[in-house]
Amino acid sequence: QVQLQQWGAGLLKPSETLSLTCAVYGGSVSGYYWSWIRQTPGKGLEWIGEINHYRTINYNPSLRSRVTMSIDTSKNHFSLKLSSVTAADTAVYYCARGGNIVLALAAPFDPWGQGTLVTVSS
Amino acid sequence: DIVMTQSPDSLAVSLGERATINCKSSQSVFYSSNNKNYLAWYQQKPGQPPRLFINWASTRESGVPDRFSGSGSGTDFTLTISSLQAEDVAVYYCQQYYNTPLTFGGGTKVEIK
């Protein structure tokens, strides 16, 4: 059973860069798309983007200019960086598994990481 | 972007009664080549990540009670809880995975009346 464990800094100042990592246990990062999603009381659930082990990346256009995703197959984890954060980026950030590359089949998010609350405040 | 609109925002239902949640997409999420609707439902309880409940609009995930059912096609979908139990109190979200950017509905909070 695949499990995701995520970590990263929870308190940032405006203009800093958010950095989170999600490790995959019980399976390989190869063969799937891996997403980052954030949740705020105001905007609900917002997909940030996805990456696979070929380093094919799809970003949400709303965040594309500030987002960088990477993947490390040797460590079986993937990462998110969001630059120039503001208070509007305060949210719970989740990692999650998405579509199956081998089957060329899109899929909903399952499983999810436990979530990381990131607060941006001066 | 495909906009997902859920209704109602919240509903209160008596124990044992039916709860119905609606989800409408701004464009069809049905892929005719494989006859599938790229629509999922999630349940989220406080302090937890969303849990996948239903995929392909109507296929329950393993472990999901059969009182939960999903229906609909194209742009209009429904999640039904046939007999509400106390443990079903949660927020429910629909999500389309037809194309990127992947998008979610705003959520429906289900409570006990």
Short mmCIF file of C-alpha atoms in Angstrom, two decimals:
data_model
loop_
_atom_site.label_atom_id
_atom_site.label_comp_id
_atom_site.label_asym_id
_atom_site.label_seq_id
_atom_site.Cartn_x
_atom_site.Cartn_y
_atom_site.Cartn_z
CA GLN A 1 0.00 0.00 0.00
CA VAL A 2 1.50 3.25 -1.13
CA GLN A 3 1.88 5.97 1.48
CA LEU A 4 3.06 9.53 1.10
CA GLN A 5 4.92 11.49 3.75
CA GLN A 6 5.59 15.16 3.22
CA TRP A 7 7.66 17.76 5.01
CA GLY A 8 8.87 21.33 4.74
CA ALA A 9 8.97 24.69 6.45
CA GLY A 10 5.67 25.77 7.93
CA LEU A 11 6.29 29.48 8.54
CA LEU A 12 7.57 31.85 5.88
CA LYS A 13 7.94 35.57 5.48
CA PRO A 14 6.57 37.39 2.43
CA SER A 15 8.84 37.11 -0.63
CA GLU A 16 10.47 33.90 0.62
CA THR A 17 10.35 30.59 -1.23
CA LEU A 18 8.13 27.74 -0.06
CA SER A 19 9.82 24.38 -0.25
CA LEU A 20 8.12 21.01 0.35
CA THR A 21 9.12 17.42 -0.31
CA CYS A 22 6.97 14.30 -0.51
CA ALA A 23 8.41 10.82 -0.11
CA VAL A 24 6.73 7.74 -1.58
CA TYR A 25 6.71 4.57 0.51
CA GLY A 26 5.50 1.15 -0.54
CA GLY A 27 5.84 1.91 -4.23
CA SER A 28 7.91 3.70 -6.83
CA VAL A 29 7.63 7.24 -8.12
CA SER A 30 8.07 5.77 -11.58
CA GLY A 31 4.96 5.16 -13.60
CA TYR A 32 2.67 7.82 -12.18
CA TYR A 33 1.99 11.53 -12.15
CA TRP A 34 2.57 13.14 -8.75
CA SER A 35 0.69 16.27 -7.82
CA TRP A 36 0.73 19.12 -5.35
CA ILE A 37 -2.59 20.52 -4.18
CA ARG A 38 -3.33 23.26 -1.69
CA GLN A 39 -6.38 24.05 0.38
CA THR A 40 -7.52 27.36 1.78
CA PRO A 41 -10.79 28.31 3.47
CA GLY A 42 -11.40 30.91 0.80
CA LYS A 43 -10.43 29.18 -2.45
CA GLY A 44 -10.98 25.56 -1.46
CA LEU A 45 -8.88 22.89 -3.14
CA GLU A 46 -6.50 24.17 -5.81
CA TRP A 47 -4.30 21.95 -7.97
CA ILE A 48 -0.80 23.36 -8.27
CA GLY A 49 0.74 20.98 -10.75
CA GLU A 50 2.06 17.51 -11.48
CA ILE A 51 5.28 15.77 -12.45
CA ASN A 52 6.28 12.27 -13.54
CA HIS A 53 9.58 10.43 -13.59
CA TYR A 54 10.21 11.52 -17.19
CA ARG A 55 10.11 15.02 -15.71
CA THR A 56 7.06 15.85 -17.74
CA ILE A 57 5.45 18.68 -15.82
CA ASN A 58 2.05 20.33 -15.99
CA TYR A 59 1.48 23.47 -13.94
CA ASN A 60 -1.69 25.32 -13.11
CA PRO A 61 -1.46 28.47 -15.25
CA SER A 62 -2.53 30.52 -12.25
CA LEU A 63 0.72 29.67 -10.45
CA ARG A 64 3.05 28.69 -13.29
CA SER A 65 5.30 31.74 -13.06
CA ARG A 66 6.22 30.96 -9.44
CA VAL A 67 6.21 27.16 -9.29
CA THR A 68 9.04 24.69 -9.75
CA MET A 69 8.58 20.94 -9.37
CA SER A 70 11.27 18.31 -9.33
CA ILE A 71 11.56 14.57 -8.82
CA ASP A 72 14.35 12.36 -7.51
CA THR A 73 13.89 8.75 -8.54
CA SER A 74 16.92 7.62 -6.54
CA LYS A 75 15.35 8.93 -3.33
CA ASN A 76 11.81 8.12 -4.43
CA HIS A 77 10.54 11.57 -3.68
CA PHE A 78 9.34 14.71 -5.41
CA SER A 79 9.40 18.36 -4.44
CA LEU A 80 7.64 21.69 -4.79
CA LYS A 81 9.05 25.20 -4.70
CA LEU A 82 6.83 28.27 -4.79
CA SER A 83 8.66 31.57 -4.99
CA SER A 84 7.78 35.07 -3.81
CA VAL A 85 5.11 33.91 -1.41
CA THR A 86 2.51 36.27 0.03
CA ALA A 87 -0.20 35.89 2.64
CA ALA A 88 -2.45 34.58 -0.14
CA ASP A 89 -0.24 31.47 -0.31
CA THR A 90 -1.10 30.55 3.27
CA ALA A 91 -2.70 27.13 2.97
CA VAL A 92 -2.49 23.44 3.75
CA TYR A 93 -0.37 21.87 1.03
CA TYR A 94 -0.86 18.24 0.04
CA CYS A 95 1.02 15.86 -2.20
CA ALA A 96 -0.92 13.13 -3.98
CA ARG A 97 -0.62 10.45 -6.64
CA GLY A 98 -2.47 10.90 -9.91
CA GLY A 99 -2.59 9.26 -13.30
CA ASN A 100 -0.87 6.07 -14.42
CA ILE A 101 1.66 6.67 -17.18
CA VAL A 102 2.02 3.02 -18.14
CA LEU A 103 -1.71 2.67 -18.73
CA ALA A 104 -1.87 6.16 -20.22
CA LEU A 105 -4.84 6.71 -17.96
CA ALA A 106 -5.74 9.79 -16.02
CA ALA A 107 -6.82 9.15 -12.47
CA PRO A 108 -8.08 10.95 -9.40
CA PHE A 109 -5.81 11.66 -6.47
CA ASP A 110 -5.08 8.67 -4.29
CA PRO A 111 -3.33 8.42 -1.91
CA TRP A 112 -2.66 11.81 -0.34
CA GLY A 113 0.04 13.01 1.99
CA GLN A 114 -0.87 14.12 5.47
CA GLY A 115 -0.75 17.81 4.59
CA THR A 116 1.55 20.64 5.67
CA LEU A 117 0.19 23.93 6.95
CA VAL A 118 2.25 26.74 5.47
CA THR A 119 1.71 30.17 6.95
CA VAL A 120 3.09 33.31 5.33
CA SER A 121 3.41 36.18 7.78
CA SER A 122 5.78 39.01 8.44
CA ASP B 1 -10.41 25.67 -17.23
CA ILE B 2 -13.28 23.35 -16.37
CA VAL B 3 -15.27 24.95 -13.57
CA MET B 4 -16.88 22.54 -11.12
CA THR B 5 -19.95 23.85 -9.31
CA GLN B 6 -21.38 21.98 -6.36
CA SER B 7 -24.74 22.44 -4.71
CA PRO B 8 -25.82 22.92 -2.07
CA ASP B 9 -22.96 24.43 -0.08
CA SER B 10 -24.26 22.60 2.97
CA LEU B 11 -27.12 20.36 3.95
CA ALA B 12 -28.49 18.93 7.17
CA VAL B 13 -30.13 15.53 7.00
CA SER B 14 -31.68 13.36 9.69
CA LEU B 15 -29.99 10.10 10.54
CA GLY B 16 -31.20 7.37 8.20
CA GLU B 17 -32.43 9.84 5.60
CA ARG B 18 -31.10 10.43 2.09
CA ALA B 19 -28.53 13.08 1.27
CA THR B 20 -28.00 14.26 -2.30
CA ILE B 21 -25.11 16.38 -3.52
CA ASN B 22 -24.91 17.80 -7.02
CA CYS B 23 -21.89 18.65 -9.12
CA LYS B 24 -21.95 20.37 -12.49
CA SER B 25 -18.99 20.83 -14.80
CA SER B 26 -18.69 23.75 -17.22
CA GLN B 27 -17.90 21.32 -20.03
CA SER B 28 -18.34 17.60 -20.52
CA VAL B 29 -15.90 15.31 -18.73
CA PHE B 30 -17.05 12.27 -20.70
CA TYR B 31 -14.45 10.67 -22.95
CA SER B 32 -16.27 8.79 -25.69
CA SER B 33 -13.28 6.68 -26.76
CA ASN B 34 -13.43 4.71 -23.52
CA ASN B 35 -16.97 5.57 -22.40
CA LYS B 36 -15.78 7.01 -19.09
CA ASN B 37 -16.64 10.10 -17.10
CA TYR B 38 -13.50 11.60 -15.57
CA LEU B 39 -15.21 12.61 -12.35
CA ALA B 40 -14.30 11.74 -8.76
CA TRP B 41 -15.84 12.30 -5.35
CA TYR B 42 -13.87 12.78 -2.13
CA GLN B 43 -14.81 12.84 1.54
CA GLN B 44 -12.87 15.08 3.89
CA LYS B 45 -13.09 15.11 7.67
CA PRO B 46 -11.49 17.83 9.84
CA GLY B 47 -7.74 17.62 10.08
CA GLN B 48 -7.50 14.94 7.41
CA PRO B 49 -6.67 14.99 3.71
CA PRO B 50 -9.48 14.25 1.29
CA ARG B 51 -10.19 10.57 0.81
CA LEU B 52 -11.07 9.23 -2.62
CA PHE B 53 -14.56 7.75 -2.44
CA ILE B 54 -15.75 7.37 -6.01
CA ASN B 55 -14.01 7.45 -9.37
CA TRP B 56 -15.24 7.29 -12.95
CA ALA B 57 -18.37 9.01 -11.61
CA SER B 58 -19.87 5.84 -10.17
CA THR B 59 -17.20 3.33 -9.07
CA ARG B 60 -16.85 3.08 -5.30
CA GLU B 61 -13.37 2.70 -3.88
CA SER B 62 -12.58 -0.33 -1.77
CA GLY B 63 -13.94 0.10 1.75
CA VAL B 64 -16.52 2.72 0.89
CA PRO B 65 -19.95 1.71 2.23
CA ASP B 66 -22.53 0.83 -0.37
CA ARG B 67 -24.89 3.51 0.96
CA PHE B 68 -22.72 5.88 -1.10
CA SER B 69 -23.43 5.98 -4.81
CA GLY B 70 -22.39 8.19 -7.68
CA SER B 71 -24.32 8.83 -10.85
CA GLY B 72 -24.49 11.13 -13.84
CA SER B 73 -22.69 11.70 -17.11
CA GLY B 74 -21.35 14.49 -19.24
CA THR B 75 -21.73 17.61 -17.15
CA ASP B 76 -24.15 16.67 -14.37
CA PHE B 77 -23.30 14.37 -11.51
CA THR B 78 -24.75 13.35 -8.17
CA LEU B 79 -23.41 11.80 -4.99
CA THR B 80 -26.11 10.12 -2.93
CA ILE B 81 -25.91 8.84 0.62
CA SER B 82 -28.93 6.58 0.85
CA SER B 83 -29.16 6.42 4.64
CA LEU B 84 -27.07 8.98 6.47
CA GLN B 85 -24.98 7.72 9.36
CA ALA B 86 -23.20 9.79 12.00
CA GLU B 87 -19.81 8.92 10.56
CA ASP B 88 -20.79 10.43 7.20
CA VAL B 89 -20.58 13.97 8.59
CA ALA B 90 -17.90 15.55 6.42
CA VAL B 91 -17.28 17.81 3.47
CA TYR B 92 -17.64 16.21 0.06
CA TYR B 93 -15.86 17.41 -3.07
CA CYS B 94 -16.16 16.54 -6.72
CA GLN B 95 -13.15 16.77 -9.03
CA GLN B 96 -12.62 16.44 -12.75
CA TYR B 97 -9.54 14.70 -14.10
CA TYR B 98 -10.52 15.08 -17.76
CA ASN B 99 -7.89 17.69 -18.46
CA THR B 100 -5.50 20.10 -16.83
CA PRO B 101 -5.72 22.22 -14.84
CA LEU B 102 -7.38 19.62 -12.67
CA THR B 103 -10.20 21.29 -10.77
CA PHE B 104 -12.41 20.71 -7.74
CA GLY B 105 -15.86 21.77 -6.74
CA GLY B 106 -16.25 24.10 -3.80
CA GLY B 107 -17.40 21.38 -1.45
CA THR B 108 -20.65 20.43 0.29
CA LYS B 109 -20.78 20.18 4.06
CA VAL B 110 -23.05 17.38 5.29
CA GLU B 111 -24.37 17.60 8.82
CA ILE B 112 -26.91 15.83 11.00
CA LYS B 113 -30.25 17.55 11.44
#
